[in-house]
C-alpha cells in the first residue's frame, strides 16, 4: 500500500490522539493551578504559625547518626553502565543468598528499608538503593533525565552491575511503580516481586478515570507538574509539609523518631534536593494514554486498608490484569500507606512465606 495512502488512513487516529492529549494536559494544568492554590495556603499557614522558621528550608550540615548505623550494611556506590551516573546503595549479606533489591518511594530514601535490611540479610544479599535524584546518588537537573525508560534502565544496570542475572524486587510507592513496569519489560531479571502500596501505571490510569475519588487522594501529583513552585512550597517553614506527611498522627509513619525523620529531611534539605524526586512526577503523564498490560511475574502485593493515597479498589483492578495464580494479595486491616516502616513484622511474615520455596 502506498505510503501516502497509509498516512491518509492513519491521519484521523493521530489527530484524535493529539486532541486527547491536549485535552488531558489542559485538565492536568487546571488541576495543578488549583492544587498550587491549596498547598500555597497550607504552606503560608505553616509560616504564619511558626514565623521563626521563615519561608525557606534549613539546610542540614550533618547527617543524623542513624544513617551510618553499621548494622544496616555497608555504604557503596555503583557506576551505571548505560548512563554513567553513580548510585548510592547500602548492602548487607553478600554471599548469603539471592539478591533482594529494594526500591523506595517519595519522600523517602534507602533508609525506609532499615527493618527489611535487618530482617533478611541472613538469607539474602540485601541491597537498598537511593534512586536516581535521591540522597547521595547522582541527580541530573533536567526533567527528561527522569523518564520511566531511563529509570528502568537504572534498575537493570544495578542488577547486572552487582553481578546477578535476576533478583527478588521489593518496592514501595514510586519504587513500586517502577518495579511493575520493570517486571513487564525485563521479566527475565525478576524472579519474584514484593509490591507495597502502589498499582501499575496503566491500572492507576484506568481506575482513576472511573473513580474520581482517586484523583482527590492523589491531588499532590498535579501540584508537582509545575516547575520550581512545588520545591518552594515543600521547603517552606523548614519542610513542614514533608514533616506532616511523614509524622501525621493518622496518615504518617507511626512512632517515627526525630532522628529517623531527619534521615529523610537531610537529603531534601541539600541544594536541589527536591528537584530530582519531583521530576519523577513531572514525567507521569508523558506517555498518556497507556495500553493495558498483562502481569505475569509471581508477586506478593501488600496493601493498607487505611491507605490515604490509594483506594482499596485498586487491588481488585490489579488482580484483573494478572495471569491466574501469579498474584498473592493481602489487605492489612487498620494499616496505612507506609507498611515497610509502620508494620514491618506483618510484612516480614508474608515475605518469608512467599519466598520459602526459594530457600528450601
mmCIF file with all atom_site columns, N, CA and C in Angstrom, residues 110-182:
data_model
loop_
_atom_site.group_PDB
_atom_site.id
_atom_site.type_symbol
_atom_site.label_atom_id
_atom_site.label_alt_id
_atom_site.label_comp_id
_atom_site.label_asym_id
_atom_site.label_entity_id
_atom_site.label_seq_id
_atom_site.pdbx_PDB_ins_code
_atom_site.Cartn_x
_atom_site.Cartn_y
_atom_site.Cartn_z
_atom_site.occupancy
_atom_site.B_iso_or_equiv
_atom_site.pdbx_formal_charge
_atom_site.auth_seq_id
_atom_site.auth_comp_id
_atom_site.auth_asym_id
_atom_site.auth_atom_id
_atom_site.pdbx_PDB_model_num
ATOM 1   N N  . UNK A 1 110 ? 16.883 5.226   50.833 1.00 0.00 ? 110 UNK A N  1
ATOM 2   C CA . UNK A 1 110 ? 17.224 3.840   51.181 1.00 0.00 ? 110 UNK A CA 1
ATOM 3   C C  . UNK A 1 110 ? 16.870 3.502   52.623 1.00 0.00 ? 110 UNK A C  1
ATOM 4   N N  . UNK A 1 111 ? 16.906 4.491   53.518 1.00 0.00 ? 111 UNK A N  1
ATOM 5   C CA . UNK A 1 111 ? 16.706 4.249   54.949 1.00 0.00 ? 111 UNK A CA 1
ATOM 6   C C  . UNK A 1 111 ? 15.299 3.743   55.261 1.00 0.00 ? 111 UNK A C  1
ATOM 7   N N  . UNK A 1 112 ? 14.360 3.942   54.358 1.00 0.00 ? 112 UNK A N  1
ATOM 8   C CA . UNK A 1 112 ? 12.993 3.461   54.602 1.00 0.00 ? 112 UNK A CA 1
ATOM 9   C C  . UNK A 1 112 ? 12.935 1.939   54.671 1.00 0.00 ? 112 UNK A C  1
ATOM 10  N N  . UNK A 1 113 ? 14.010 1.259   54.226 1.00 0.00 ? 113 UNK A N  1
ATOM 11  C CA . UNK A 1 113 ? 14.066 -0.210  54.240 1.00 0.00 ? 113 UNK A CA 1
ATOM 12  C C  . UNK A 1 113 ? 14.894 -0.746  55.410 1.00 0.00 ? 113 UNK A C  1
ATOM 13  N N  . UNK A 1 114 ? 15.133 0.058   56.450 1.00 0.00 ? 114 UNK A N  1
ATOM 14  C CA . UNK A 1 114 ? 16.008 -0.364  57.543 1.00 0.00 ? 114 UNK A CA 1
ATOM 15  C C  . UNK A 1 114 ? 15.543 -1.652  58.202 1.00 0.00 ? 114 UNK A C  1
ATOM 16  N N  . UNK A 1 115 ? 14.224 -1.806  58.422 1.00 0.00 ? 115 UNK A N  1
ATOM 17  C CA . UNK A 1 115 ? 13.730 -3.013  59.084 1.00 0.00 ? 115 UNK A CA 1
ATOM 18  C C  . UNK A 1 115 ? 13.926 -4.243  58.205 1.00 0.00 ? 115 UNK A C  1
ATOM 19  N N  . UNK A 1 116 ? 13.767 -4.091  56.906 1.00 0.00 ? 116 UNK A N  1
ATOM 20  C CA . UNK A 1 116 ? 13.934 -5.217  55.991 1.00 0.00 ? 116 UNK A CA 1
ATOM 21  C C  . UNK A 1 116 ? 15.407 -5.572  55.818 1.00 0.00 ? 116 UNK A C  1
ATOM 22  N N  . UNK A 1 117 ? 16.302 -4.586  55.862 1.00 0.00 ? 117 UNK A N  1
ATOM 23  C CA . UNK A 1 117 ? 17.731 -4.865  55.794 1.00 0.00 ? 117 UNK A CA 1
ATOM 24  C C  . UNK A 1 117 ? 18.160 -5.714  56.988 1.00 0.00 ? 117 UNK A C  1
ATOM 25  N N  . UNK A 1 118 ? 17.664 -5.371  58.169 1.00 0.00 ? 118 UNK A N  1
ATOM 26  C CA . UNK A 1 118 ? 17.971 -6.175  59.351 1.00 0.00 ? 118 UNK A CA 1
ATOM 27  C C  . UNK A 1 118 ? 17.386 -7.587  59.239 1.00 0.00 ? 118 UNK A C  1
ATOM 28  N N  . UNK A 1 119 ? 16.157 -7.677  58.748 1.00 0.00 ? 119 UNK A N  1
ATOM 29  C CA . UNK A 1 119 ? 15.425 -8.946  58.775 1.00 0.00 ? 119 UNK A CA 1
ATOM 30  C C  . UNK A 1 119 ? 15.977 -9.974  57.792 1.00 0.00 ? 119 UNK A C  1
ATOM 31  N N  . UNK A 1 120 ? 16.347 -9.563  56.594 1.00 0.00 ? 120 UNK A N  1
ATOM 32  C CA . UNK A 1 120 ? 16.598 -10.525 55.518 1.00 0.00 ? 120 UNK A CA 1
ATOM 33  C C  . UNK A 1 120 ? 18.068 -10.708 55.154 1.00 0.00 ? 120 UNK A C  1
ATOM 34  N N  . UNK A 1 121 ? 18.982 -10.000 55.814 1.00 0.00 ? 121 UNK A N  1
ATOM 35  C CA . UNK A 1 121 ? 20.383 -10.115 55.426 1.00 0.00 ? 121 UNK A CA 1
ATOM 36  C C  . UNK A 1 121 ? 20.989 -11.468 55.785 1.00 0.00 ? 121 UNK A C  1
ATOM 37  N N  . UNK A 1 122 ? 20.326 -12.233 56.639 1.00 0.00 ? 122 UNK A N  1
ATOM 38  C CA . UNK A 1 122 ? 20.867 -13.551 56.999 1.00 0.00 ? 122 UNK A CA 1
ATOM 39  C C  . UNK A 1 122 ? 20.675 -14.588 55.906 1.00 0.00 ? 122 UNK A C  1
ATOM 40  N N  . UNK A 1 123 ? 19.707 -14.388 55.008 1.00 0.00 ? 123 UNK A N  1
ATOM 41  C CA . UNK A 1 123 ? 19.414 -15.382 53.971 1.00 0.00 ? 123 UNK A CA 1
ATOM 42  C C  . UNK A 1 123 ? 19.457 -14.821 52.552 1.00 0.00 ? 123 UNK A C  1
ATOM 43  N N  . UNK A 1 124 ? 19.667 -13.516 52.430 1.00 0.00 ? 124 UNK A N  1
ATOM 44  C CA . UNK A 1 124 ? 19.705 -12.877 51.121 1.00 0.00 ? 124 UNK A CA 1
ATOM 45  C C  . UNK A 1 124 ? 20.827 -11.845 51.089 1.00 0.00 ? 124 UNK A C  1
ATOM 46  N N  . UNK A 1 125 ? 21.249 -11.510 49.891 1.00 0.00 ? 125 UNK A N  1
ATOM 47  C CA . UNK A 1 125 ? 22.094 -10.326 49.722 1.00 0.00 ? 125 UNK A CA 1
ATOM 48  C C  . UNK A 1 125 ? 21.145 -9.144  49.541 1.00 0.00 ? 125 UNK A C  1
ATOM 49  N N  . UNK A 1 126 ? 20.976 -8.357  50.585 1.00 0.00 ? 126 UNK A N  1
ATOM 50  C CA . UNK A 1 126 ? 20.017 -7.264  50.567 1.00 0.00 ? 126 UNK A CA 1
ATOM 51  C C  . UNK A 1 126 ? 20.709 -5.979  50.123 1.00 0.00 ? 126 UNK A C  1
ATOM 52  N N  . UNK A 1 127 ? 20.068 -5.269  49.199 1.00 0.00 ? 127 UNK A N  1
ATOM 53  C CA . UNK A 1 127 ? 20.618 -4.024  48.664 1.00 0.00 ? 127 UNK A CA 1
ATOM 54  C C  . UNK A 1 127 ? 19.491 -3.001  48.576 1.00 0.00 ? 127 UNK A C  1
ATOM 55  N N  . UNK A 1 128 ? 19.657 -1.891  49.275 1.00 0.00 ? 128 UNK A N  1
ATOM 56  C CA . UNK A 1 128 ? 18.690 -0.782  49.219 1.00 0.00 ? 128 UNK A CA 1
ATOM 57  C C  . UNK A 1 128 ? 19.360 0.397   48.539 1.00 0.00 ? 128 UNK A C  1
ATOM 58  N N  . UNK A 1 129 ? 18.808 0.824   47.412 1.00 0.00 ? 129 UNK A N  1
ATOM 59  C CA . UNK A 1 129 ? 19.437 1.901   46.644 1.00 0.00 ? 129 UNK A CA 1
ATOM 60  C C  . UNK A 1 129 ? 18.776 3.242   46.948 1.00 0.00 ? 129 UNK A C  1
ATOM 61  N N  . UNK A 1 130 ? 19.557 4.295   46.759 1.00 0.00 ? 130 UNK A N  1
ATOM 62  C CA . UNK A 1 130 ? 18.995 5.634   46.586 1.00 0.00 ? 130 UNK A CA 1
ATOM 63  C C  . UNK A 1 130 ? 18.750 5.788   45.089 1.00 0.00 ? 130 UNK A C  1
ATOM 64  N N  . UNK A 1 131 ? 17.498 5.870   44.683 1.00 0.00 ? 131 UNK A N  1
ATOM 65  C CA . UNK A 1 131 ? 17.189 6.007   43.266 1.00 0.00 ? 131 UNK A CA 1
ATOM 66  C C  . UNK A 1 131 ? 17.799 7.287   42.698 1.00 0.00 ? 131 UNK A C  1
ATOM 67  N N  . UNK A 1 132 ? 17.938 7.311   41.392 1.00 0.00 ? 132 UNK A N  1
ATOM 68  C CA . UNK A 1 132 ? 18.448 8.496   40.692 1.00 0.00 ? 132 UNK A CA 1
ATOM 69  C C  . UNK A 1 132 ? 17.744 9.756   41.211 1.00 0.00 ? 132 UNK A C  1
ATOM 70  N N  . UNK A 1 133 ? 18.543 10.758  41.594 1.00 0.00 ? 133 UNK A N  1
ATOM 71  C CA . UNK A 1 133 ? 17.977 12.017  42.075 1.00 0.00 ? 133 UNK A CA 1
ATOM 72  C C  . UNK A 1 133 ? 17.799 12.089  43.572 1.00 0.00 ? 133 UNK A C  1
ATOM 73  N N  . UNK A 1 134 ? 17.983 10.976  44.262 1.00 0.00 ? 134 UNK A N  1
ATOM 74  C CA . UNK A 1 134 ? 17.766 10.934  45.707 1.00 0.00 ? 134 UNK A CA 1
ATOM 75  C C  . UNK A 1 134 ? 19.094 10.791  46.452 1.00 0.00 ? 134 UNK A C  1
ATOM 76  N N  . UNK A 1 135 ? 19.133 11.347  47.656 1.00 0.00 ? 135 UNK A N  1
ATOM 77  C CA . UNK A 1 135 ? 20.220 11.095  48.584 1.00 0.00 ? 135 UNK A CA 1
ATOM 78  C C  . UNK A 1 135 ? 21.586 11.362  47.994 1.00 0.00 ? 135 UNK A C  1
ATOM 79  N N  . UNK A 1 136 ? 22.482 10.384  48.156 1.00 0.00 ? 136 UNK A N  1
ATOM 80  C CA . UNK A 1 136 ? 23.858 10.530  47.689 1.00 0.00 ? 136 UNK A CA 1
ATOM 81  C C  . UNK A 1 136 ? 24.041 10.078  46.244 1.00 0.00 ? 136 UNK A C  1
ATOM 82  N N  . UNK A 1 137 ? 22.966 9.617   45.601 1.00 0.00 ? 137 UNK A N  1
ATOM 83  C CA . UNK A 1 137 ? 23.050 9.247   44.193 1.00 0.00 ? 137 UNK A CA 1
ATOM 84  C C  . UNK A 1 137 ? 23.106 10.504  43.326 1.00 0.00 ? 137 UNK A C  1
ATOM 85  N N  . UNK A 1 138 ? 23.664 10.348  42.112 1.00 0.00 ? 138 UNK A N  1
ATOM 86  C CA . UNK A 1 138 ? 23.713 11.481  41.193 1.00 0.00 ? 138 UNK A CA 1
ATOM 87  C C  . UNK A 1 138 ? 22.307 11.967  40.871 1.00 0.00 ? 138 UNK A C  1
ATOM 88  N N  . UNK A 1 139 ? 22.186 13.285  40.677 1.00 0.00 ? 139 UNK A N  1
ATOM 89  C CA . UNK A 1 139 ? 20.868 13.897  40.476 1.00 0.00 ? 139 UNK A CA 1
ATOM 90  C C  . UNK A 1 139 ? 20.917 14.882  39.312 1.00 0.00 ? 139 UNK A C  1
ATOM 91  N N  . UNK A 1 140 ? 20.739 14.411  38.077 1.00 0.00 ? 140 UNK A N  1
ATOM 92  C CA . UNK A 1 140 ? 20.666 15.332  36.944 1.00 0.00 ? 140 UNK A CA 1
ATOM 93  C C  . UNK A 1 140 ? 19.526 16.328  37.142 1.00 0.00 ? 140 UNK A C  1
ATOM 94  N N  . UNK A 1 141 ? 19.675 17.537  36.619 1.00 0.00 ? 141 UNK A N  1
ATOM 95  C CA . UNK A 1 141 ? 18.661 18.563  36.830 1.00 0.00 ? 141 UNK A CA 1
ATOM 96  C C  . UNK A 1 141 ? 17.530 18.487  35.808 1.00 0.00 ? 141 UNK A C  1
ATOM 97  N N  . UNK A 1 142 ? 17.820 17.980  34.606 1.00 0.00 ? 142 UNK A N  1
ATOM 98  C CA . UNK A 1 142 ? 16.865 18.009  33.503 1.00 0.00 ? 142 UNK A CA 1
ATOM 99  C C  . UNK A 1 142 ? 15.698 17.060  33.760 1.00 0.00 ? 142 UNK A C  1
ATOM 100 N N  . UNK A 1 143 ? 14.484 17.530  33.522 1.00 0.00 ? 143 UNK A N  1
ATOM 101 C CA . UNK A 1 143 ? 13.287 16.694  33.685 1.00 0.00 ? 143 UNK A CA 1
ATOM 102 C C  . UNK A 1 143 ? 13.362 15.445  32.818 1.00 0.00 ? 143 UNK A C  1
ATOM 103 N N  . UNK A 1 144 ? 13.918 15.574  31.623 1.00 0.00 ? 144 UNK A N  1
ATOM 104 C CA . UNK A 1 144 ? 13.980 14.446  30.695 1.00 0.00 ? 144 UNK A CA 1
ATOM 105 C C  . UNK A 1 144 ? 14.911 13.339  31.161 1.00 0.00 ? 144 UNK A C  1
ATOM 106 N N  . UNK A 1 145 ? 15.667 13.571  32.211 1.00 0.00 ? 145 UNK A N  1
ATOM 107 C CA . UNK A 1 145 ? 16.551 12.531  32.770 1.00 0.00 ? 145 UNK A CA 1
ATOM 108 C C  . UNK A 1 145 ? 15.808 11.593  33.725 1.00 0.00 ? 145 UNK A C  1
ATOM 109 N N  . UNK A 1 146 ? 14.495 11.793  33.879 1.00 0.00 ? 146 UNK A N  1
ATOM 110 C CA . UNK A 1 146 ? 13.727 11.009  34.840 1.00 0.00 ? 146 UNK A CA 1
ATOM 111 C C  . UNK A 1 146 ? 12.540 10.310  34.185 1.00 0.00 ? 146 UNK A C  1
ATOM 112 N N  . UNK A 1 147 ? 12.678 9.955   32.924 1.00 0.00 ? 147 UNK A N  1
ATOM 113 C CA . UNK A 1 147 ? 11.618 9.199   32.264 1.00 0.00 ? 147 UNK A CA 1
ATOM 114 C C  . UNK A 1 147 ? 11.596 7.768   32.813 1.00 0.00 ? 147 UNK A C  1
ATOM 115 N N  . UNK A 1 148 ? 10.459 7.116   32.678 1.00 0.00 ? 148 UNK A N  1
ATOM 116 C CA . UNK A 1 148 ? 10.328 5.742   33.167 1.00 0.00 ? 148 UNK A CA 1
ATOM 117 C C  . UNK A 1 148 ? 11.328 4.821   32.479 1.00 0.00 ? 148 UNK A C  1
ATOM 118 N N  . UNK A 1 149 ? 11.559 5.020   31.192 1.00 0.00 ? 149 UNK A N  1
ATOM 119 C CA . UNK A 1 149 ? 12.512 4.169   30.473 1.00 0.00 ? 149 UNK A CA 1
ATOM 120 C C  . UNK A 1 149 ? 13.910 4.273   31.067 1.00 0.00 ? 149 UNK A C  1
ATOM 121 N N  . UNK A 1 150 ? 14.354 5.489   31.357 1.00 0.00 ? 150 UNK A N  1
ATOM 122 C CA . UNK A 1 150 ? 15.690 5.663   31.932 1.00 0.00 ? 150 UNK A CA 1
ATOM 123 C C  . UNK A 1 150 ? 15.774 5.079   33.336 1.00 0.00 ? 150 UNK A C  1
ATOM 124 N N  . UNK A 1 151 ? 14.720 5.242   34.115 1.00 0.00 ? 151 UNK A N  1
ATOM 125 C CA . UNK A 1 151 ? 14.718 4.716   35.478 1.00 0.00 ? 151 UNK A CA 1
ATOM 126 C C  . UNK A 1 151 ? 14.723 3.189   35.486 1.00 0.00 ? 151 UNK A C  1
ATOM 127 N N  . UNK A 1 152 ? 14.019 2.578   34.526 1.00 0.00 ? 152 UNK A N  1
ATOM 128 C CA . UNK A 1 152 ? 14.054 1.120   34.420 1.00 0.00 ? 152 UNK A CA 1
ATOM 129 C C  . UNK A 1 152 ? 15.434 0.634   33.998 1.00 0.00 ? 152 UNK A C  1
ATOM 130 N N  . UNK A 1 153 ? 16.092 1.378   33.122 1.00 0.00 ? 153 UNK A N  1
ATOM 131 C CA . UNK A 1 153 ? 17.453 1.020   32.730 1.00 0.00 ? 153 UNK A CA 1
ATOM 132 C C  . UNK A 1 153 ? 18.394 1.089   33.923 1.00 0.00 ? 153 UNK A C  1
ATOM 133 N N  . UNK A 1 154 ? 18.172 2.054   34.823 1.00 0.00 ? 154 UNK A N  1
ATOM 134 C CA . UNK A 1 154 ? 18.966 2.116   36.061 1.00 0.00 ? 154 UNK A CA 1
ATOM 135 C C  . UNK A 1 154 ? 18.847 0.826   36.853 1.00 0.00 ? 154 UNK A C  1
ATOM 136 N N  . UNK A 1 155 ? 17.621 0.320   36.984 1.00 0.00 ? 155 UNK A N  1
ATOM 137 C CA . UNK A 1 155 ? 17.398 -0.909  37.754 1.00 0.00 ? 155 UNK A CA 1
ATOM 138 C C  . UNK A 1 155 ? 18.119 -2.081  37.094 1.00 0.00 ? 155 UNK A C  1
ATOM 139 N N  . UNK A 1 156 ? 18.014 -2.172  35.780 1.00 0.00 ? 156 UNK A N  1
ATOM 140 C CA . UNK A 1 156 ? 18.723 -3.223  35.052 1.00 0.00 ? 156 UNK A CA 1
ATOM 141 C C  . UNK A 1 156 ? 20.228 -3.137  35.316 1.00 0.00 ? 156 UNK A C  1
ATOM 142 N N  . UNK A 1 157 ? 20.776 -1.934  35.226 1.00 0.00 ? 157 UNK A N  1
ATOM 143 C CA . UNK A 1 157 ? 22.214 -1.761  35.421 1.00 0.00 ? 157 UNK A CA 1
ATOM 144 C C  . UNK A 1 157 ? 22.648 -2.098  36.842 1.00 0.00 ? 157 UNK A C  1
ATOM 145 N N  . UNK A 1 158 ? 21.791 -1.836  37.823 1.00 0.00 ? 158 UNK A N  1
ATOM 146 C CA . UNK A 1 158 ? 22.120 -2.183  39.207 1.00 0.00 ? 158 UNK A CA 1
ATOM 147 C C  . UNK A 1 158 ? 22.207 -3.702  39.362 1.00 0.00 ? 158 UNK A C  1
ATOM 148 N N  . UNK A 1 159 ? 21.199 -4.414  38.861 1.00 0.00 ? 159 UNK A N  1
ATOM 149 C CA . UNK A 1 159 ? 21.183 -5.876  38.991 1.00 0.00 ? 159 UNK A CA 1
ATOM 150 C C  . UNK A 1 159 ? 22.407 -6.492  38.323 1.00 0.00 ? 159 UNK A C  1
ATOM 151 N N  . UNK A 1 160 ? 22.656 -6.111  37.077 1.00 0.00 ? 160 UNK A N  1
ATOM 152 C CA . UNK A 1 160 ? 23.784 -6.682  36.334 1.00 0.00 ? 160 UNK A CA 1
ATOM 153 C C  . UNK A 1 160 ? 25.114 -6.181  36.900 1.00 0.00 ? 160 UNK A C  1
ATOM 154 N N  . UNK A 1 161 ? 25.157 -4.917  37.314 1.00 0.00 ? 161 UNK A N  1
ATOM 155 C CA . UNK A 1 161 ? 26.391 -4.359  37.863 1.00 0.00 ? 161 UNK A CA 1
ATOM 156 C C  . UNK A 1 161 ? 26.802 -4.990  39.175 1.00 0.00 ? 161 UNK A C  1
ATOM 157 N N  . UNK A 1 162 ? 25.842 -5.505  39.922 1.00 0.00 ? 162 UNK A N  1
ATOM 158 C CA . UNK A 1 162 ? 26.149 -6.204  41.174 1.00 0.00 ? 162 UNK A CA 1
ATOM 159 C C  . UNK A 1 162 ? 26.546 -7.661  40.930 1.00 0.00 ? 162 UNK A C  1
ATOM 160 N N  . UNK A 1 163 ? 26.490 -8.085  39.666 1.00 0.00 ? 163 UNK A N  1
ATOM 161 C CA . UNK A 1 163 ? 26.936 -9.428  39.322 1.00 0.00 ? 163 UNK A CA 1
ATOM 162 C C  . UNK A 1 163 ? 25.856 -10.485 39.337 1.00 0.00 ? 163 UNK A C  1
ATOM 163 N N  . UNK A 1 164 ? 24.595 -10.085 39.198 1.00 0.00 ? 164 UNK A N  1
ATOM 164 C CA . UNK A 1 164 ? 23.471 -11.030 39.236 1.00 0.00 ? 164 UNK A CA 1
ATOM 165 C C  . UNK A 1 164 ? 22.744 -11.045 37.892 1.00 0.00 ? 164 UNK A C  1
ATOM 166 N N  . UNK A 1 165 ? 22.052 -12.137 37.633 1.00 0.00 ? 165 UNK A N  1
ATOM 167 C CA . UNK A 1 165 ? 21.247 -12.251 36.418 1.00 0.00 ? 165 UNK A CA 1
ATOM 168 C C  . UNK A 1 165 ? 19.757 -12.106 36.706 1.00 0.00 ? 165 UNK A C  1
ATOM 169 N N  . UNK A 1 166 ? 19.383 -12.071 37.995 1.00 0.00 ? 166 UNK A N  1
ATOM 170 C CA . UNK A 1 166 ? 17.988 -11.877 38.385 1.00 0.00 ? 166 UNK A CA 1
ATOM 171 C C  . UNK A 1 166 ? 17.943 -11.489 39.853 1.00 0.00 ? 166 UNK A C  1
ATOM 172 N N  . UNK A 1 167 ? 16.766 -11.061 40.312 1.00 0.00 ? 167 UNK A N  1
ATOM 173 C CA . UNK A 1 167 ? 16.654 -10.627 41.702 1.00 0.00 ? 167 UNK A CA 1
ATOM 174 C C  . UNK A 1 167 ? 15.238 -10.825 42.209 1.00 0.00 ? 167 UNK A C  1
ATOM 175 N N  . UNK A 1 168 ? 15.093 -10.683 43.512 1.00 0.00 ? 168 UNK A N  1
ATOM 176 C CA . UNK A 1 168 ? 13.788 -10.515 44.143 1.00 0.00 ? 168 UNK A CA 1
ATOM 177 C C  . UNK A 1 168 ? 13.626 -9.013  44.338 1.00 0.00 ? 168 UNK A C  1
ATOM 178 N N  . UNK A 1 169 ? 12.632 -8.446  43.702 1.00 0.00 ? 169 UNK A N  1
ATOM 179 C CA . UNK A 1 169 ? 12.440 -6.999  43.692 1.00 0.00 ? 169 UNK A CA 1
ATOM 180 C C  . UNK A 1 169 ? 11.384 -6.632  44.729 1.00 0.00 ? 169 UNK A C  1
ATOM 181 N N  . UNK A 1 170 ? 11.777 -5.798  45.697 1.00 0.00 ? 170 UNK A N  1
ATOM 182 C CA . UNK A 1 170 ? 10.883 -5.366  46.767 1.00 0.00 ? 170 UNK A CA 1
ATOM 183 C C  . UNK A 1 170 ? 10.740 -3.850  46.653 1.00 0.00 ? 170 UNK A C  1
ATOM 184 N N  . UNK A 1 171 ? 9.500  -3.360  46.531 1.00 0.00 ? 171 UNK A N  1
ATOM 185 C CA . UNK A 1 171 ? 9.340  -1.951  46.192 1.00 0.00 ? 171 UNK A CA 1
ATOM 186 C C  . UNK A 1 171 ? 8.076  -1.367  46.824 1.00 0.00 ? 171 UNK A C  1
ATOM 187 N N  . UNK A 1 172 ? 8.159  -0.061  47.103 1.00 0.00 ? 172 UNK A N  1
ATOM 188 C CA . UNK A 1 172 ? 7.067  0.664   47.750 1.00 0.00 ? 172 UNK A CA 1
ATOM 189 C C  . UNK A 1 172 ? 6.842  1.985   47.026 1.00 0.00 ? 172 UNK A C  1
ATOM 190 N N  . UNK A 1 173 ? 5.569  2.378   46.873 1.00 0.00 ? 173 UNK A N  1
ATOM 191 C CA . UNK A 1 173 ? 5.225  3.700   46.372 1.00 0.00 ? 173 UNK A CA 1
ATOM 192 C C  . UNK A 1 173 ? 5.866  3.922   44.997 1.00 0.00 ? 173 UNK A C  1
ATOM 193 N N  . UNK A 1 174 ? 6.646  4.994   44.794 1.00 0.00 ? 174 UNK A N  1
ATOM 194 C CA . UNK A 1 174 ? 7.233  5.250   43.476 1.00 0.00 ? 174 UNK A CA 1
ATOM 195 C C  . UNK A 1 174 ? 8.129  4.104   43.025 1.00 0.00 ? 174 UNK A C  1
ATOM 196 N N  . UNK A 1 175 ? 8.881  3.523   43.965 1.00 0.00 ? 175 UNK A N  1
ATOM 197 C CA . UNK A 1 175 ? 9.705  2.377   43.600 1.00 0.00 ? 175 UNK A CA 1
ATOM 198 C C  . UNK A 1 175 ? 8.868  1.242   43.057 1.00 0.00 ? 175 UNK A C  1
ATOM 199 N N  . UNK A 1 176 ? 7.650  1.086   43.593 1.00 0.00 ? 176 UNK A N  1
ATOM 200 C CA . UNK A 1 176 ? 6.761  0.021   43.125 1.00 0.00 ? 176 UNK A CA 1
ATOM 201 C C  . UNK A 1 176 ? 6.222  0.311   41.728 1.00 0.00 ? 176 UNK A C  1
ATOM 202 N N  . UNK A 1 177 ? 5.933  1.590   41.423 1.00 0.00 ? 177 UNK A N  1
ATOM 203 C CA . UNK A 1 177 ? 5.523  1.935   40.066 1.00 0.00 ? 177 UNK A CA 1
ATOM 204 C C  . UNK A 1 177 ? 6.594  1.504   39.065 1.00 0.00 ? 177 UNK A C  1
ATOM 205 N N  . UNK A 1 178 ? 7.860  1.766   39.414 1.00 0.00 ? 178 UNK A N  1
ATOM 206 C CA . UNK A 1 178 ? 8.956  1.359   38.536 1.00 0.00 ? 178 UNK A CA 1
ATOM 207 C C  . UNK A 1 178 ? 9.074  -0.162  38.471 1.00 0.00 ? 178 UNK A C  1
ATOM 208 N N  . UNK A 1 179 ? 8.892  -0.824  39.616 1.00 0.00 ? 179 UNK A N  1
ATOM 209 C CA . UNK A 1 179 ? 9.014  -2.281  39.656 1.00 0.00 ? 179 UNK A CA 1
ATOM 210 C C  . UNK A 1 179 ? 7.963  -2.950  38.778 1.00 0.00 ? 179 UNK A C  1
ATOM 211 N N  . UNK A 1 180 ? 6.717  -2.461  38.817 1.00 0.00 ? 180 UNK A N  1
ATOM 212 C CA . UNK A 1 180 ? 5.680  -3.026  37.954 1.00 0.00 ? 180 UNK A CA 1
ATOM 213 C C  . UNK A 1 180 ? 6.117  -2.963  36.492 1.00 0.00 ? 180 UNK A C  1
ATOM 214 N N  . UNK A 1 181 ? 6.554  -1.782  36.060 1.00 0.00 ? 181 UNK A N  1
ATOM 215 C CA . UNK A 1 181 ? 6.987  -1.624  34.678 1.00 0.00 ? 181 UNK A CA 1
ATOM 216 C C  . UNK A 1 181 ? 8.198  -2.503  34.364 1.00 0.00 ? 181 UNK A C  1
ATOM 217 N N  . UNK A 1 182 ? 9.120  -2.541  35.300 1.00 0.00 ? 182 UNK A N  1
ATOM 218 C CA . UNK A 1 182 ? 10.346 -3.318  35.088 1.00 0.00 ? 182 UNK A CA 1
ATOM 219 C C  . UNK A 1 182 ? 10.029 -4.800  34.889 1.00 0.00 ? 182 UNK A C  1
#
